[in-house]
Amino acid sequence: MYDLKALYEASSVQNAVELRLEHPEAQIIAGGSDVLVQMREGKRAGKELISIYGLDELRGVSIDENDSIRIGSLTSFSHITRDPIIQKYINVLGQAVDMVGGPQIRNIGTIGGNTCNGVTSADSASTLHAWEAIVELTGSEGKRLLPIRDFYIKAGLVDIRPDEIQTAIIIPKASYENTYGHYIKYSMRNAMDIATLGCSVNVRLSPDKKTIERARIAYGVAGPVPMRAEKAEAAANGQPVSMETVETFARTVLDDINPRDSWRASKAFRQHIAVETAKRCMTESIILAGGEL
């Protein structure tokens, strides 16, 4: 069923790094919800695999010494959705990953696998971009921290060096404190489908709830990699909480995104739903933050 050359099971993060150096052509496998499917399709036939699935040290959600939220790379989607820290501070991430596949996939699929795939349609990717996540990579020279926007190089390719594995996703306090967000996944079916477009927005309002102090928006499938719409953010930052601001914000995303034509949707249709989802996500985010429109 699975045409593989060899399977190595890492006993620790350090051992995983050593195995990477010893077997440079080997593929890292976590939950296997993507890699094993690709092997069955013959895309990775004859490959060596390094399994890190047994490394419990890479599981769980915590608050670190800098008050950043730390999500271990092997944390499953189901765990993230139910975790009290996620529910309290960044519930939108739990909602986003709860749209991945079905229950079986969410129980086995991991946040690390979802990001390391490098695909623009990953349901976690746009929210992690909008919340300015940092990727922690561990290699032979120690840890390397990389903003998630720099982690994605091009479609299907991320910045992981030959001796590294991804060990955590970090959300800084400055990105989540007093911040509220919403995610919309547009797909042809309500379940078990990849996104035609994904949009994630978050806002931080002034104490009187009258001004948008900070807005963030990111998309999946609006370009070859997940991306922020920074001109739209600038159009909302410092502006009054109003439908006029929301409308301007939503229209401005067209200055940032570059979706493509595909069999799933045309470029024009993706542009249309990008504007509409930006409007709806911003509206809901403002309401969640205590604002009135």
Tab-separated table of C-alpha atoms in Angstrom:
chain	number	residue	atom	x	y	z
A	1	MET	CA	0.000	0.000	0.000
A	2	TYR	CA	2.803	2.425	0.931
A	3	ASP	CA	5.969	2.237	-1.140
A	4	LEU	CA	8.612	3.522	1.278
A	5	LYS	CA	12.306	2.814	1.503
A	6	ALA	CA	12.742	3.144	5.272
A	7	LEU	CA	11.064	4.581	8.358
A	8	TYR	CA	13.101	6.147	11.175
A	9	GLU	CA	11.419	7.062	14.457
A	10	ALA	CA	12.914	10.027	16.292
A	11	SER	CA	13.272	9.620	20.064
A	12	SER	CA	13.799	13.348	20.737
A	13	VAL	CA	14.038	16.661	18.908
A	14	GLN	CA	17.818	16.355	18.924
A	15	ASN	CA	17.556	12.846	17.508
A	16	ALA	CA	15.222	14.111	14.780
A	17	VAL	CA	17.828	16.729	13.835
A	18	GLU	CA	20.526	14.014	13.740
A	19	LEU	CA	18.340	11.810	11.549
A	20	ARG	CA	17.772	14.744	9.192
A	21	LEU	CA	21.521	15.120	8.771
A	22	GLU	CA	22.067	11.365	8.351
A	23	HIS	CA	19.257	11.005	5.807
A	24	PRO	CA	19.060	14.300	3.863
A	25	GLU	CA	16.534	12.952	1.351
A	26	ALA	CA	14.118	11.733	4.018
A	27	GLN	CA	10.674	13.280	4.495
A	28	ILE	CA	9.486	14.338	7.948
A	29	ILE	CA	6.147	12.766	8.860
A	30	ALA	CA	3.967	13.926	11.762
A	31	GLY	CA	0.296	12.914	11.707
A	32	GLY	CA	0.631	11.609	8.164
A	33	SER	CA	-2.674	12.953	6.895
A	34	ASP	CA	-0.900	14.525	3.909
A	35	VAL	CA	2.286	12.491	3.477
A	36	LEU	CA	0.609	9.073	3.521
A	37	VAL	CA	-2.025	10.190	1.028
A	38	GLN	CA	0.691	11.447	-1.284
A	39	MET	CA	2.551	8.149	-0.938
A	40	ARG	CA	-0.572	6.191	-1.869
A	41	GLU	CA	-0.875	8.390	-4.941
A	42	GLY	CA	2.715	7.538	-5.868
A	43	LYS	CA	4.008	11.098	-5.427
A	44	ARG	CA	6.494	10.094	-2.733
A	45	ALA	CA	7.114	6.490	-3.775
A	46	GLY	CA	10.340	4.966	-2.488
A	47	LYS	CA	11.006	7.749	0.023
A	48	GLU	CA	12.614	7.500	3.425
A	49	LEU	CA	10.516	8.862	6.292
A	50	ILE	CA	11.499	10.333	9.649
A	51	SER	CA	8.592	10.105	12.067
A	52	ILE	CA	8.396	12.716	14.832
A	53	TYR	CA	4.898	11.694	15.879
A	54	GLY	CA	6.094	10.177	19.149
A	55	LEU	CA	7.639	13.424	20.439
A	56	ASP	CA	5.131	14.513	23.085
A	57	GLU	CA	7.380	17.462	23.936
A	58	LEU	CA	6.086	19.051	20.713
A	59	ARG	CA	2.435	18.833	21.788
A	60	GLY	CA	0.273	21.278	23.686
A	61	VAL	CA	-0.488	24.977	24.089
A	62	SER	CA	1.089	27.155	26.773
A	63	ILE	CA	1.952	30.729	27.735
A	64	ASP	CA	5.715	31.242	27.795
A	65	GLU	CA	7.872	33.586	29.887
A	66	ASN	CA	7.226	36.438	27.430
A	67	ASP	CA	3.439	35.949	27.659
A	68	SER	CA	3.459	34.648	24.097
A	69	ILE	CA	1.175	31.763	23.186
A	70	ARG	CA	3.263	28.737	22.263
A	71	ILE	CA	1.683	25.959	20.189
A	72	GLY	CA	3.778	22.818	19.825
A	73	SER	CA	4.079	21.757	16.201
A	74	LEU	CA	2.565	18.316	16.880
A	75	THR	CA	-0.547	19.776	18.489
A	76	SER	CA	-3.580	18.402	16.657
A	77	PHE	CA	-6.322	20.561	15.226
A	78	SER	CA	-8.827	19.042	17.664
A	79	HIS	CA	-6.584	19.935	20.614
A	80	ILE	CA	-6.191	23.514	19.398
A	81	THR	CA	-9.947	23.989	19.021
A	82	ARG	CA	-10.630	22.749	22.564
A	83	ASP	CA	-7.669	24.334	24.323
A	84	PRO	CA	-8.688	26.929	26.973
A	85	ILE	CA	-5.783	29.263	26.136
A	86	ILE	CA	-6.781	29.336	22.479
A	87	GLN	CA	-10.447	29.805	23.379
A	88	LYS	CA	-9.615	32.729	25.673
A	89	TYR	CA	-7.101	34.642	23.585
A	90	ILE	CA	-7.320	33.572	19.926
A	91	ASN	CA	-10.511	31.595	19.500
A	92	VAL	CA	-10.569	32.344	15.782
A	93	LEU	CA	-7.609	29.977	15.283
A	94	GLY	CA	-9.551	27.160	16.903
A	95	GLN	CA	-12.513	27.946	14.679
A	96	ALA	CA	-10.314	28.002	11.571
A	97	VAL	CA	-8.631	24.635	12.158
A	98	ASP	CA	-12.005	23.132	13.044
A	99	MET	CA	-12.833	23.539	9.347
A	100	VAL	CA	-10.032	21.192	8.251
A	101	GLY	CA	-11.328	17.947	6.747
A	102	GLY	CA	-13.443	15.747	9.008
A	103	PRO	CA	-13.085	14.666	12.665
A	104	GLN	CA	-10.574	11.904	11.880
A	105	ILE	CA	-8.297	14.320	10.022
A	106	ARG	CA	-8.578	16.924	12.785
A	107	ASN	CA	-7.656	14.332	15.405
A	108	ILE	CA	-4.476	13.271	13.589
A	109	GLY	CA	-3.520	16.393	11.594
A	110	THR	CA	-1.089	18.828	13.227
A	111	ILE	CA	-0.517	22.569	13.071
A	112	GLY	CA	3.101	21.929	12.091
A	113	GLY	CA	2.175	19.675	9.216
A	114	ASN	CA	-0.425	22.155	8.018
A	115	THR	CA	2.094	24.997	7.832
A	116	CYS	CA	5.093	22.981	6.621
A	117	ASN	CA	3.124	21.828	3.585
A	118	GLY	CA	3.451	25.364	2.270
A	119	VAL	CA	0.051	25.343	0.574
A	120	THR	CA	-1.906	28.583	0.324
A	121	SER	CA	-5.238	26.860	1.046
A	122	ALA	CA	-4.260	25.632	4.544
A	123	ASP	CA	-7.015	26.716	6.934
A	124	SER	CA	-4.560	27.709	9.674
A	125	ALA	CA	-2.326	29.786	7.417
A	126	SER	CA	-4.322	32.983	6.897
A	127	THR	CA	-5.172	33.291	10.597
A	128	LEU	CA	-1.559	32.709	11.627
A	129	HIS	CA	-0.493	35.406	9.159
A	130	ALA	CA	-3.131	37.825	10.424
A	131	TRP	CA	-1.988	37.248	14.015
A	132	GLU	CA	1.690	37.700	13.044
A	133	ALA	CA	2.778	34.252	14.163
A	134	ILE	CA	6.424	33.310	14.535
A	135	VAL	CA	7.721	29.914	13.453
A	136	GLU	CA	10.245	28.192	15.726
A	137	LEU	CA	12.711	25.948	13.915
A	138	THR	CA	15.234	23.758	15.737
A	139	GLY	CA	18.435	22.552	14.106
A	140	SER	CA	22.014	21.599	14.815
A	141	GLU	CA	22.883	25.198	15.722
A	142	GLY	CA	19.906	25.705	18.041
A	143	LYS	CA	16.619	27.516	17.581
A	144	ARG	CA	15.737	29.910	14.766
A	145	LEU	CA	12.701	32.205	14.952
A	146	LEU	CA	11.129	33.301	11.691
A	147	PRO	CA	8.050	35.471	11.044
A	148	ILE	CA	5.508	33.266	9.309
A	149	ARG	CA	5.329	35.616	6.333
A	150	ASP	CA	9.024	34.855	5.686
A	151	PHE	CA	8.540	31.133	6.302
A	152	TYR	CA	6.545	30.721	3.082
A	153	ILE	CA	8.858	31.032	0.062
A	154	LYS	CA	6.613	29.942	-2.806
A	155	ALA	CA	3.770	27.518	-3.416
A	156	GLY	CA	4.614	24.271	-1.630
A	157	LEU	CA	7.996	25.485	-0.374
A	158	VAL	CA	8.864	26.800	3.091
A	159	ASP	CA	12.113	27.925	4.703
A	160	ILE	CA	13.249	24.823	6.580
A	161	ARG	CA	16.964	24.119	6.414
A	162	PRO	CA	18.291	20.571	5.846
A	163	ASP	CA	19.098	20.080	9.543
A	164	GLU	CA	15.901	21.628	10.971
A	165	ILE	CA	12.449	20.606	12.090
A	166	GLN	CA	9.627	22.939	12.995
A	167	THR	CA	9.048	22.766	16.766
A	168	ALA	CA	6.473	25.454	17.557
A	169	ILE	CA	4.208	28.249	16.390
A	170	ILE	CA	4.379	31.357	18.606
A	171	ILE	CA	1.800	34.151	18.823
A	172	PRO	CA	3.353	37.230	20.529
A	173	LYS	CA	1.374	39.027	23.221
A	174	ALA	CA	1.480	42.208	21.136
A	175	SER	CA	-0.466	40.349	18.440
A	176	TYR	CA	-3.228	38.841	20.575
A	177	GLU	CA	-3.729	41.216	23.528
A	178	ASN	CA	-7.169	42.907	23.422
A	179	THR	CA	-7.544	41.645	19.855
A	180	TYR	CA	-10.570	39.929	18.332
A	181	GLY	CA	-10.926	38.198	15.009
A	182	HIS	CA	-13.056	36.203	12.614
A	183	TYR	CA	-12.296	33.712	9.821
A	184	ILE	CA	-14.367	32.791	6.789
A	185	LYS	CA	-13.607	29.814	4.602
A	186	TYR	CA	-15.363	29.881	1.252
A	187	SER	CA	-15.574	26.466	-0.365
A	188	MET	CA	-17.906	24.605	-2.689
A	189	ARG	CA	-19.025	22.273	0.098
A	190	ASN	CA	-19.629	22.943	3.775
A	191	ALA	CA	-17.288	20.137	4.874
A	192	MET	CA	-14.415	17.974	3.618
A	193	ASP	CA	-13.288	20.516	1.030
A	194	ILE	CA	-10.297	22.783	0.621
A	195	ALA	CA	-10.803	26.524	0.555
A	196	THR	CA	-11.632	28.365	-2.640
A	197	LEU	CA	-10.619	31.400	-0.568
A	198	GLY	CA	-9.895	31.920	3.119
A	199	CYS	CA	-10.037	35.298	4.867
A	200	SER	CA	-8.981	36.104	8.436
A	201	VAL	CA	-9.355	39.527	10.059
A	202	ASN	CA	-8.621	40.807	13.552
A	203	VAL	CA	-8.984	44.224	15.147
A	204	ARG	CA	-7.996	46.099	18.273
A	205	LEU	CA	-10.275	48.988	19.208
A	206	SER	CA	-9.627	52.089	21.311
A	207	PRO	CA	-10.829	51.979	24.947
A	208	ASP	CA	-14.018	53.868	23.998
A	209	LYS	CA	-14.629	51.413	21.101
A	210	LYS	CA	-14.913	54.294	18.626
A	211	THR	CA	-11.615	53.916	16.737
A	212	ILE	CA	-9.827	51.013	15.041
A	213	GLU	CA	-6.404	51.161	16.627
A	214	ARG	CA	-5.081	48.226	14.600
A	215	ALA	CA	-6.465	46.003	11.863
A	216	ARG	CA	-4.943	42.898	10.327
A	217	ILE	CA	-6.179	40.855	7.379
A	218	ALA	CA	-4.698	37.843	5.626
A	219	TYR	CA	-5.848	35.510	2.877
A	220	GLY	CA	-5.342	31.992	1.683
A	221	VAL	CA	-5.721	31.245	-2.049
A	222	ALA	CA	-5.473	34.951	-2.929
A	223	GLY	CA	-1.931	34.362	-4.177
A	224	PRO	CA	0.608	31.528	-4.429
A	225	VAL	CA	1.250	31.702	-0.664
A	226	PRO	CA	-0.833	32.983	2.265
A	227	MET	CA	-0.588	36.763	2.360
A	228	ARG	CA	-1.423	39.912	4.279
A	229	ALA	CA	-3.342	42.760	2.643
A	230	GLU	CA	-1.315	45.625	4.080
A	231	LYS	CA	-2.845	48.460	2.060
A	232	ALA	CA	-6.259	47.442	3.362
A	233	GLU	CA	-4.876	47.369	6.910
A	234	ALA	CA	-3.469	50.874	6.481
A	235	ALA	CA	-6.841	52.071	5.193
A	236	ALA	CA	-8.487	50.982	8.472
A	237	ASN	CA	-5.818	51.749	11.058
A	238	GLY	CA	-6.713	54.819	13.116
A	239	GLN	CA	-10.070	55.242	11.419
A	240	PRO	CA	-13.456	55.562	13.140
A	241	VAL	CA	-15.562	52.461	13.706
A	242	SER	CA	-18.131	52.862	10.939
A	243	MET	CA	-19.545	51.029	7.950
A	244	GLU	CA	-17.790	53.561	5.721
A	245	THR	CA	-14.448	52.450	7.164
A	246	VAL	CA	-15.407	48.788	6.735
A	247	GLU	CA	-16.417	49.352	3.107
A	248	THR	CA	-13.189	51.207	2.303
A	249	PHE	CA	-11.158	48.504	4.019
A	250	ALA	CA	-12.886	45.756	2.035
A	251	ARG	CA	-12.504	47.470	-1.342
A	252	THR	CA	-8.818	48.173	-0.741
A	253	VAL	CA	-7.915	44.472	-0.510
A	254	LEU	CA	-8.003	44.420	-4.314
A	255	ASP	CA	-4.811	46.507	-4.277
A	256	ASP	CA	-2.994	43.711	-2.433
A	257	ILE	CA	-4.214	40.318	-3.581
A	258	ASN	CA	-3.400	38.391	-6.751
A	259	PRO	CA	-5.651	35.333	-7.056
A	260	ARG	CA	-5.473	33.054	-10.076
A	261	ASP	CA	-7.912	31.388	-12.403
A	262	SER	CA	-8.394	27.693	-11.687
A	263	TRP	CA	-10.982	24.991	-12.177
A	264	ARG	CA	-12.291	25.794	-8.694
A	265	ALA	CA	-12.940	29.481	-9.330
A	266	SER	CA	-12.018	32.297	-11.662
A	267	LYS	CA	-9.772	35.161	-10.622
A	268	ALA	CA	-12.715	37.564	-10.899
A	269	PHE	CA	-14.856	35.421	-8.605
A	270	ARG	CA	-12.080	35.138	-6.027
A	271	GLN	CA	-11.676	38.920	-6.107
A	272	HIS	CA	-15.402	39.310	-5.545
A	273	ILE	CA	-15.503	36.983	-2.546
A	274	ALA	CA	-12.278	38.507	-1.189
A	275	VAL	CA	-14.032	41.868	-0.878
A	276	GLU	CA	-17.194	40.365	0.576
A	277	THR	CA	-15.377	38.158	3.122
A	278	ALA	CA	-13.189	41.102	4.173
A	279	LYS	CA	-16.325	43.117	4.856
A	280	ARG	CA	-18.011	40.327	6.808
A	281	CYS	CA	-14.890	39.392	8.791
A	282	MET	CA	-14.177	43.012	9.711
A	283	THR	CA	-17.784	43.580	10.765
A	284	GLU	CA	-17.816	40.494	12.979
A	285	SER	CA	-14.386	41.314	14.443
A	286	ILE	CA	-15.540	44.816	15.438
A	287	ILE	CA	-18.652	43.386	17.092
A	288	LEU	CA	-16.567	40.806	18.972
A	289	ALA	CA	-14.279	43.635	20.142
A	290	GLY	CA	-17.278	45.526	21.585
A	291	GLY	CA	-17.767	48.034	18.803
A	292	GLU	CA	-21.059	49.094	17.261
A	293	LEU	CA	-21.810	49.553	13.581
